[in-house]
PDB file of C-alpha atoms in Angstrom:
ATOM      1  CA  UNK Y   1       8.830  -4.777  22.438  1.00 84.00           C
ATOM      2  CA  UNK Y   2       5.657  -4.990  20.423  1.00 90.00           C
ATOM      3  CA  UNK Y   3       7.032  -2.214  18.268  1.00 92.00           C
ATOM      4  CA  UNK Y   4       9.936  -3.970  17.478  1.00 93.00           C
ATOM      5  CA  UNK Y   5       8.361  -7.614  16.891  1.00 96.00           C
ATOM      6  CA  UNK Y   6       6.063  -5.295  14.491  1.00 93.00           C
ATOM      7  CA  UNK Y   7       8.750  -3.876  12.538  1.00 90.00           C
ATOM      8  CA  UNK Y   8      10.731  -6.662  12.172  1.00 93.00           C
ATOM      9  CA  UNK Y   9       7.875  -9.187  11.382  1.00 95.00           C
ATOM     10  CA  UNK Y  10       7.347  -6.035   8.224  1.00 90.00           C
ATOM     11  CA  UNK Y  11      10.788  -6.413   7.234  1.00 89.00           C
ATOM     12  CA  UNK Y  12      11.047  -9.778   7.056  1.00 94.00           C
ATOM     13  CA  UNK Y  13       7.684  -9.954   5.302  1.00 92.00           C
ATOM     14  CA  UNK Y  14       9.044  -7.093   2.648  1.00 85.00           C
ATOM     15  CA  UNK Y  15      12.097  -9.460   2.033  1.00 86.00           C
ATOM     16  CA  UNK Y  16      11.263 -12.877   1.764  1.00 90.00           C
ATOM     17  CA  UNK Y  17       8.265 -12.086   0.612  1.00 85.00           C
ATOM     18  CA  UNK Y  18       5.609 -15.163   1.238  1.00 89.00           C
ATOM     19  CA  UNK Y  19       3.113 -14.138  -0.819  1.00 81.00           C
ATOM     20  CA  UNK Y  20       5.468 -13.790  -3.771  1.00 77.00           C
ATOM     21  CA  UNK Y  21       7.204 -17.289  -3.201  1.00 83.00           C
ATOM     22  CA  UNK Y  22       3.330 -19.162  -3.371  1.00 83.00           C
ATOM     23  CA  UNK Y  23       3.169 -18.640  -7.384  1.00 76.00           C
ATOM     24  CA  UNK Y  24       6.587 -20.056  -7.855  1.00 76.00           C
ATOM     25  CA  UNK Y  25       6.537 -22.656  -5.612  1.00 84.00           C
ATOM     26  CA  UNK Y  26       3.238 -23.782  -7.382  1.00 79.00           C
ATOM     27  CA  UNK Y  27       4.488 -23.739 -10.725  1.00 70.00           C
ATOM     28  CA  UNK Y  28       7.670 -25.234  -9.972  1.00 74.00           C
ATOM     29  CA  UNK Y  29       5.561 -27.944  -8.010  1.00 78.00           C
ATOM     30  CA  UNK Y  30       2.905 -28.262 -10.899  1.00 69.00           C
ATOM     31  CA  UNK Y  31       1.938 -31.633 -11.704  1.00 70.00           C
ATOM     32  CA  UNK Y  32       3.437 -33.591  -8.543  1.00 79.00           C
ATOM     33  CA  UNK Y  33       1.350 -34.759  -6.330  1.00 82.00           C
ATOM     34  CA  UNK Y  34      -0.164 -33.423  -2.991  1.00 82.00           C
ATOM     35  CA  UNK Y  35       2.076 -35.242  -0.290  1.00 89.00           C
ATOM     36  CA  UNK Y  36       5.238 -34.692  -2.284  1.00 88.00           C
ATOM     37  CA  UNK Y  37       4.640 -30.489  -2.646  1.00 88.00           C
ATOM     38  CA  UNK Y  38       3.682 -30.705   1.179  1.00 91.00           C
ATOM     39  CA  UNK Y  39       7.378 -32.291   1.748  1.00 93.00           C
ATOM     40  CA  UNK Y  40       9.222 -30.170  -0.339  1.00 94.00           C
ATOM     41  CA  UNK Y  41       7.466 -26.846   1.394  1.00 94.00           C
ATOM     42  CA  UNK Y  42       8.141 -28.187   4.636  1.00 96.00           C
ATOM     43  CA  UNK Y  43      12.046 -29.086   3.969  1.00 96.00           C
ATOM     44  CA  UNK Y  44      12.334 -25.351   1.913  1.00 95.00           C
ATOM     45  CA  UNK Y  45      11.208 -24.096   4.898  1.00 97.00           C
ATOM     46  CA  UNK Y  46      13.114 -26.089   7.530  1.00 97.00           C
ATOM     47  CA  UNK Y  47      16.505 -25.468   5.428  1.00 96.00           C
ATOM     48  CA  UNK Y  48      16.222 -22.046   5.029  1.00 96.00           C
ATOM     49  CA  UNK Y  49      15.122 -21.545   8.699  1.00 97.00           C
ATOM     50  CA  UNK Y  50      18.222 -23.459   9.799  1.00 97.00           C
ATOM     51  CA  UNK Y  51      20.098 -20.855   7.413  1.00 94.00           C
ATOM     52  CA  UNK Y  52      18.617 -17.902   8.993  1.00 96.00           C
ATOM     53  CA  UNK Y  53      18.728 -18.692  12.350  1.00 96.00           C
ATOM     54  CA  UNK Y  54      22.557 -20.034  11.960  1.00 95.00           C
ATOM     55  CA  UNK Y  55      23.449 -16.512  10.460  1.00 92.00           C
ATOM     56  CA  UNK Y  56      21.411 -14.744  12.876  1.00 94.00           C
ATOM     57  CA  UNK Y  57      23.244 -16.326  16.027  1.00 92.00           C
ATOM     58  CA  UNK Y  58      26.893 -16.850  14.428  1.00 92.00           C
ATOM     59  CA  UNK Y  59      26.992 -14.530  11.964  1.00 88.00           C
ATOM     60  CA  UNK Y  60      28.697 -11.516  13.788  1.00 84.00           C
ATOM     61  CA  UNK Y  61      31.194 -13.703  14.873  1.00 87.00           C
ATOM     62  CA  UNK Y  62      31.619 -14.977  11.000  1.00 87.00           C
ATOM     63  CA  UNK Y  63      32.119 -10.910  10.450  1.00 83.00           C
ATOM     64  CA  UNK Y  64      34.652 -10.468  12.688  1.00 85.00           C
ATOM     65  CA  UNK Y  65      36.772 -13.776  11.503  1.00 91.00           C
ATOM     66  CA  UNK Y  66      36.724 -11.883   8.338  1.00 88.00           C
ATOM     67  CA  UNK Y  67      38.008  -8.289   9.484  1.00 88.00           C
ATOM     68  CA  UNK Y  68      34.718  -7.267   8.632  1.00 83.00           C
ATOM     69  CA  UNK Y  69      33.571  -4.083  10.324  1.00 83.00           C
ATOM     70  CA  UNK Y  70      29.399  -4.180  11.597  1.00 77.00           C
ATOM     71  CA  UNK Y  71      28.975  -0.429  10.597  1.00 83.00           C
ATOM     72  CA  UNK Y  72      30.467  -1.514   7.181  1.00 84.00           C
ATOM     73  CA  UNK Y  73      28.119  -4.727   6.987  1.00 79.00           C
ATOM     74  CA  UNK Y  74      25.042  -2.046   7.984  1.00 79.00           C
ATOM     75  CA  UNK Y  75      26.320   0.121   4.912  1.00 86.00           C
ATOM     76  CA  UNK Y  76      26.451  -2.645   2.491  1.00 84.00           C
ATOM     77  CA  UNK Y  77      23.149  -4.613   3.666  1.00 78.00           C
ATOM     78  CA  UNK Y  78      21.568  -1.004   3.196  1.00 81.00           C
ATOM     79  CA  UNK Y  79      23.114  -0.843  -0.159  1.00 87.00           C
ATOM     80  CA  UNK Y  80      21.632  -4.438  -1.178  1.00 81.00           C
ATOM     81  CA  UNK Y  81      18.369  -3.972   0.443  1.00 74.00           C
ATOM     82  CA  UNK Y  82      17.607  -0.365  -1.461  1.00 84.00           C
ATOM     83  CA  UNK Y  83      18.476  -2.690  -4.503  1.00 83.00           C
ATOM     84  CA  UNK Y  84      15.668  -5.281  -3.943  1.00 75.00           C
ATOM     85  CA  UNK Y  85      13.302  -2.152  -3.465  1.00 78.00           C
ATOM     86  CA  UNK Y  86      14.044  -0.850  -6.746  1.00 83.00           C
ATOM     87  CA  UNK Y  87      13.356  -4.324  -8.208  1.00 78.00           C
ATOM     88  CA  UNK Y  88      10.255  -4.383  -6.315  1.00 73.00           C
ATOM     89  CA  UNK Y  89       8.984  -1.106  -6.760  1.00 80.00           C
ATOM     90  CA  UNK Y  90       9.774  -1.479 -10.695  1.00 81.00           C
ATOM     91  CA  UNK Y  91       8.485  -4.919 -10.699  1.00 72.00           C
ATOM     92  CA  UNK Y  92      12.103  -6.282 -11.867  1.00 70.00           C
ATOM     93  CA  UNK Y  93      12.565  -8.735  -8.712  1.00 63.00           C
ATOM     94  CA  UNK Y  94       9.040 -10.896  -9.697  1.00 62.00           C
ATOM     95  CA  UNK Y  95      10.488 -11.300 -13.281  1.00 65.00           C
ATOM     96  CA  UNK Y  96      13.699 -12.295 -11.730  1.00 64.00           C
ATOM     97  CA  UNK Y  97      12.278 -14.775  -9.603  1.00 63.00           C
ATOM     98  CA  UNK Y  98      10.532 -16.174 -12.461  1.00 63.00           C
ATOM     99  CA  UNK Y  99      12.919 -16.562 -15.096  1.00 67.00           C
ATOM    100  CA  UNK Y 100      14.895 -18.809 -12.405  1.00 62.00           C
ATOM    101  CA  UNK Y 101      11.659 -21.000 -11.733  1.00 64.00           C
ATOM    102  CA  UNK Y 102      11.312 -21.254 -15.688  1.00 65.00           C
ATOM    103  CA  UNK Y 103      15.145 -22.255 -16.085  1.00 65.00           C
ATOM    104  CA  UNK Y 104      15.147 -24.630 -12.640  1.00 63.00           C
ATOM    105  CA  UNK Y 105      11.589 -25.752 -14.272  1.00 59.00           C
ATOM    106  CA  UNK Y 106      13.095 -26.381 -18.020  1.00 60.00           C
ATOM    107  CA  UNK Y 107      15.834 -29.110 -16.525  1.00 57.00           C
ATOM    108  CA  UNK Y 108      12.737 -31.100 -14.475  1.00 52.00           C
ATOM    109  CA  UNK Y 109      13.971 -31.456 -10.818  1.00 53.00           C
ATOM    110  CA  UNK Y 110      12.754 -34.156  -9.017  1.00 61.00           C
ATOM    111  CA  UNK Y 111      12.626 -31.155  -5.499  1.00 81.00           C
ATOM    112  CA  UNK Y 112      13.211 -28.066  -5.819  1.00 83.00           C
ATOM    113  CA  UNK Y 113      12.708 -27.488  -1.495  1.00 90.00           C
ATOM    114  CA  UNK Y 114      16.528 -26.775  -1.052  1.00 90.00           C
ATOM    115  CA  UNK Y 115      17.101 -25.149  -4.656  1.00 82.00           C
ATOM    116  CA  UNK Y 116      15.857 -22.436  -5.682  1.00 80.00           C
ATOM    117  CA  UNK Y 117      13.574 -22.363  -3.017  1.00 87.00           C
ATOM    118  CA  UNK Y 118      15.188 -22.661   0.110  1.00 92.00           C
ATOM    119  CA  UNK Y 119      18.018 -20.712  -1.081  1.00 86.00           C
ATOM    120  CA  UNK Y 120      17.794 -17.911  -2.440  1.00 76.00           C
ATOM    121  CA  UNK Y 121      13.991 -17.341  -2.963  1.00 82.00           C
ATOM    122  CA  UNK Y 122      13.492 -17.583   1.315  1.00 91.00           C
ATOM    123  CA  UNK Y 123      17.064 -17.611   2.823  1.00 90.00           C
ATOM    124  CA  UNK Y 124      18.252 -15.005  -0.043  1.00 80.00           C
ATOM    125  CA  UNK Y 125      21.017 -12.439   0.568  1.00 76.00           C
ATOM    126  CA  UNK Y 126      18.650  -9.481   0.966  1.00 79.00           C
ATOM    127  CA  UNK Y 127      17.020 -11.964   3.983  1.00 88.00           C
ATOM    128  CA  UNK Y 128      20.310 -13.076   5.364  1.00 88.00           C
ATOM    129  CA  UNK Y 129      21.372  -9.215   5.585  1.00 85.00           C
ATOM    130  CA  UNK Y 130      18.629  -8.176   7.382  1.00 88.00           C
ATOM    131  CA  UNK Y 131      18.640 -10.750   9.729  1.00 93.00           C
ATOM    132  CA  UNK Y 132      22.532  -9.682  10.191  1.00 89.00           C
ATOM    133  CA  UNK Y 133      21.552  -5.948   9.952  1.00 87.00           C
ATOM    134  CA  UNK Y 134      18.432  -6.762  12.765  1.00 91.00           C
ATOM    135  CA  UNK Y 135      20.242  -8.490  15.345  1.00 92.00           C
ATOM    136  CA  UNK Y 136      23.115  -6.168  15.005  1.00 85.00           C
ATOM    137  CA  UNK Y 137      21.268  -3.343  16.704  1.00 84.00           C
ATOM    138  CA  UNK Y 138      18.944  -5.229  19.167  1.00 86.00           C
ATOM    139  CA  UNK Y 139      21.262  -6.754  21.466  1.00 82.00           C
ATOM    140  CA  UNK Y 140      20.036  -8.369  25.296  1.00 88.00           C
ATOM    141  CA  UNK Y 141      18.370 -11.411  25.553  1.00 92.00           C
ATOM    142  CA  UNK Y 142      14.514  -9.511  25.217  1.00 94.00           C
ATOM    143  CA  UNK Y 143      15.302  -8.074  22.155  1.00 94.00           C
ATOM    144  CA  UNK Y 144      17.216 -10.492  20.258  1.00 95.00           C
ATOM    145  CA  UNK Y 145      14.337 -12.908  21.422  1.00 96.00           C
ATOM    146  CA  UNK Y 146      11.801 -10.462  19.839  1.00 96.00           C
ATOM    147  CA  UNK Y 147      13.941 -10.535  16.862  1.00 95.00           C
ATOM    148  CA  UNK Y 148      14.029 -14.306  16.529  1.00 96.00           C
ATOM    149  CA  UNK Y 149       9.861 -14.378  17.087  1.00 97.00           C
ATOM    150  CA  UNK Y 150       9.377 -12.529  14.689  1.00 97.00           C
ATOM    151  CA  UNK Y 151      11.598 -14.240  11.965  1.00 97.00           C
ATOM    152  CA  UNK Y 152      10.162 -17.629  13.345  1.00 97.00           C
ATOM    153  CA  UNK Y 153       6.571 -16.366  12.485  1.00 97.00           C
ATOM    154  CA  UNK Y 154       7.426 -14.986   8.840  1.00 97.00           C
ATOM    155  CA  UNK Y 155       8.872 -18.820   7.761  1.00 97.00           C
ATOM    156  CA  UNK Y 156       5.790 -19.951   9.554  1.00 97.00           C
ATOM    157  CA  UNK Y 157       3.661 -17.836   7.251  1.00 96.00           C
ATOM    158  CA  UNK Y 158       5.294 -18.598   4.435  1.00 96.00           C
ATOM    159  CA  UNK Y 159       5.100 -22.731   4.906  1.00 96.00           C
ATOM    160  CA  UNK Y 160       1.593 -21.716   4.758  1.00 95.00           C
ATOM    161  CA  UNK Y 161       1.766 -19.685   1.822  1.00 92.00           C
ATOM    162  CA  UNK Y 162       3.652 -22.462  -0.198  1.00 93.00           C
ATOM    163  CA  UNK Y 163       0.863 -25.024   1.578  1.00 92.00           C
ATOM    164  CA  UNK Y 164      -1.219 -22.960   0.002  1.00 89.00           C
ATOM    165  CA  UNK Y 165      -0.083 -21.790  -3.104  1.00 79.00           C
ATOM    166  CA  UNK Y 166      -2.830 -22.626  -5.517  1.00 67.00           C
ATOM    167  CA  UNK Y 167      -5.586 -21.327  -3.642  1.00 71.00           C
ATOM    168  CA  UNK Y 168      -3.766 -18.324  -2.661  1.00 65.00           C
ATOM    169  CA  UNK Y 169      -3.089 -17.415  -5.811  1.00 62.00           C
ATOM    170  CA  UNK Y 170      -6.818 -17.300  -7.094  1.00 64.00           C
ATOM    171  CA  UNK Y 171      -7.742 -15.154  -4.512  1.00 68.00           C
ATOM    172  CA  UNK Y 172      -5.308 -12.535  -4.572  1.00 63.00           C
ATOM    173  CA  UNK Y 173      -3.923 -12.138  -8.143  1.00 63.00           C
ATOM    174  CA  UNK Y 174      -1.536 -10.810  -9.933  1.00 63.00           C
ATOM    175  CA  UNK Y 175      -2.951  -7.387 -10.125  1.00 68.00           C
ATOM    176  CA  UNK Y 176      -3.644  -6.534  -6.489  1.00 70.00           C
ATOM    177  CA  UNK Y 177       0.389  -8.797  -5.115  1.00 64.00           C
ATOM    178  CA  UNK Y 178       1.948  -6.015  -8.126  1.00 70.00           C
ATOM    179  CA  UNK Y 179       0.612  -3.073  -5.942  1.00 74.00           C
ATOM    180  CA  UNK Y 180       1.092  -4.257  -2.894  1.00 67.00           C
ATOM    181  CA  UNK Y 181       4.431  -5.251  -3.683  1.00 68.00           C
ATOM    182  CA  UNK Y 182       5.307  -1.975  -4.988  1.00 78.00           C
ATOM    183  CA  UNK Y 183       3.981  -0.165  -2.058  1.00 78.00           C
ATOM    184  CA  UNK Y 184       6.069  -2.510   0.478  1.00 71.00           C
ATOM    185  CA  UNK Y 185       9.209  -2.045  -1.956  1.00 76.00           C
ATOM    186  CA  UNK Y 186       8.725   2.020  -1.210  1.00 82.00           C
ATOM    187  CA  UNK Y 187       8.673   0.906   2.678  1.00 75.00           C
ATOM    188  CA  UNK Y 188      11.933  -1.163   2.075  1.00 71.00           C
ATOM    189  CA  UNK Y 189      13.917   1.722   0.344  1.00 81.00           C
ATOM    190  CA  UNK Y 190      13.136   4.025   3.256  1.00 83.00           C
ATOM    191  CA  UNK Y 191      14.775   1.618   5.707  1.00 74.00           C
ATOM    192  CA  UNK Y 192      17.149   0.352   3.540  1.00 80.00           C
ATOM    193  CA  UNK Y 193      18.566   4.310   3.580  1.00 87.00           C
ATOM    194  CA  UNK Y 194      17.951   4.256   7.481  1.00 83.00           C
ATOM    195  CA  UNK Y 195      20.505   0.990   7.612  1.00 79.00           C
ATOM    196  CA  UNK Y 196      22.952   3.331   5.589  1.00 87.00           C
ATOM    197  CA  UNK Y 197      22.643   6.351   7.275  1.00 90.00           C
ATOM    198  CA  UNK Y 198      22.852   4.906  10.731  1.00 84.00           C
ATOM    199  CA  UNK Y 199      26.070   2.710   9.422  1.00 84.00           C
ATOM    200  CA  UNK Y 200      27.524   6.239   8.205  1.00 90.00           C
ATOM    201  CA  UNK Y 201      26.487   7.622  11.173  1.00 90.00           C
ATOM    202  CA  UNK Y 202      28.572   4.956  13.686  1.00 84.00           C
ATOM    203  CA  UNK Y 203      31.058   4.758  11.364  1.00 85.00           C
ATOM    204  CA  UNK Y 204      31.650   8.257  11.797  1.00 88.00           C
ATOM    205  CA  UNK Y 205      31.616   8.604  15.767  1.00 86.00           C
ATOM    206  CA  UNK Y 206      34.050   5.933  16.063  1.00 79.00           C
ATOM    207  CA  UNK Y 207      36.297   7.424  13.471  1.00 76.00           C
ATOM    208  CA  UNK Y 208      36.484  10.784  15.797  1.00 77.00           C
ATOM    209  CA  UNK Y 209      36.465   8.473  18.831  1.00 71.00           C
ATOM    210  CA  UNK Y 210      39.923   7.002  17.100  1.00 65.00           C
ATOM    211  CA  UNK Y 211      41.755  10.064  15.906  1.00 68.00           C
ATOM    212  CA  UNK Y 212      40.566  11.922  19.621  1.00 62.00           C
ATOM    213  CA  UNK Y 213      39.051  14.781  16.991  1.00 58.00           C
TER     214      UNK Y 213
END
């Protein structure tokens, strides 16, 4: 179970990426004052964990209301996550993420917790996959549990990231988040191909299992 809670907490961390959230969330908060940033990190947070958790317990039902295969969700969720990778790896996805803060910033919101960073900076669709993906192939009680630690403790980690934006910032800079962001987007391709394969994979075996071949 410890292997599991570790490799999840990773792949949450790769995706919704705390440490990457803290320089937008303090520019977008620049200029307000303490207790209202504190609010809107807390209510970011709180939305996007509601978000999360809703599509992490009701989401395979939402699949099958749709006709929507979990082998073929796997394939696609792979598909999207090996994109974010490439954006990370090629430092496209911090660019991204910035333009939108500029834009959001240009129009002067009076809180920007539910958009943009809520939705899609924490409870994105590369997130909301792999919690989908994730709880897809843990099933029982234990392991869905470990599962739903571990995503609890990432949006823990990042209300303390966007608590702590400013001073986070100054002591890791942009230099050292580019490489380590690059070196966690390599981690993310690899499993993003693993979600693929294994959705090929089961895809596969249950088209044999079908035709009786």
């Amino acid at each position: 179970m410890i292997e599991l809670f570790v490799s999840t907490f990773i792949t949450f961390f790769v995706v919704i990426d705390p440490p990457g959230c803290a320089p937008i969330f303090a520019g977008l908060t620049a200029g307000t004052s303490a207790t209202h940033r504190r609010a809107m990190a807390v209510r970011a947070v709180i939305v996007a964990a509601a978000i999360l958790f809703g599509f992490a317990l009701f989401g395979e039902a939402l699949l099958r209301a749709l006709g929507i295969s979990l082998n073929a969700f796997k394939i696609a969720g792979g598909i999207m996550l090996f994109l974010i990778a490439l954006e990370m790896v090629f430092e496209k996805r911090t660019e991204r993420r910035e333009d939108r803060a500029e834009k959001v910033k240009a129009s002067e919101p009076t809180d920007i917790s539910i958009f943009p960073m809520a939705m899609p900076m924490i409870a994105g669709p590369g997130s909301i996959a792999s919690t989908m993906l994730l709880m897809s192939q843990n099933s029982g009680i234990e392991r869905t549990a470990v599962v739903l630690a571990a995503m609890a403790a990432i949006l823990l980690l990042t209300l303390l990231a966007l608590l702590a934006a400013g001073p986070l910032m100054r002591v890791v800079g942009a230099k050292i988040e580019a490489v380590v962001s690059r070196l966690l987007g390599v981690l993310l391709g690899a499993l993003a191909v693993q979600f693929v394969i294994d959705g090929i994979s089961a895809a596969l075996v249950a088209g044999r299992a079908v035709t009786g071949h």
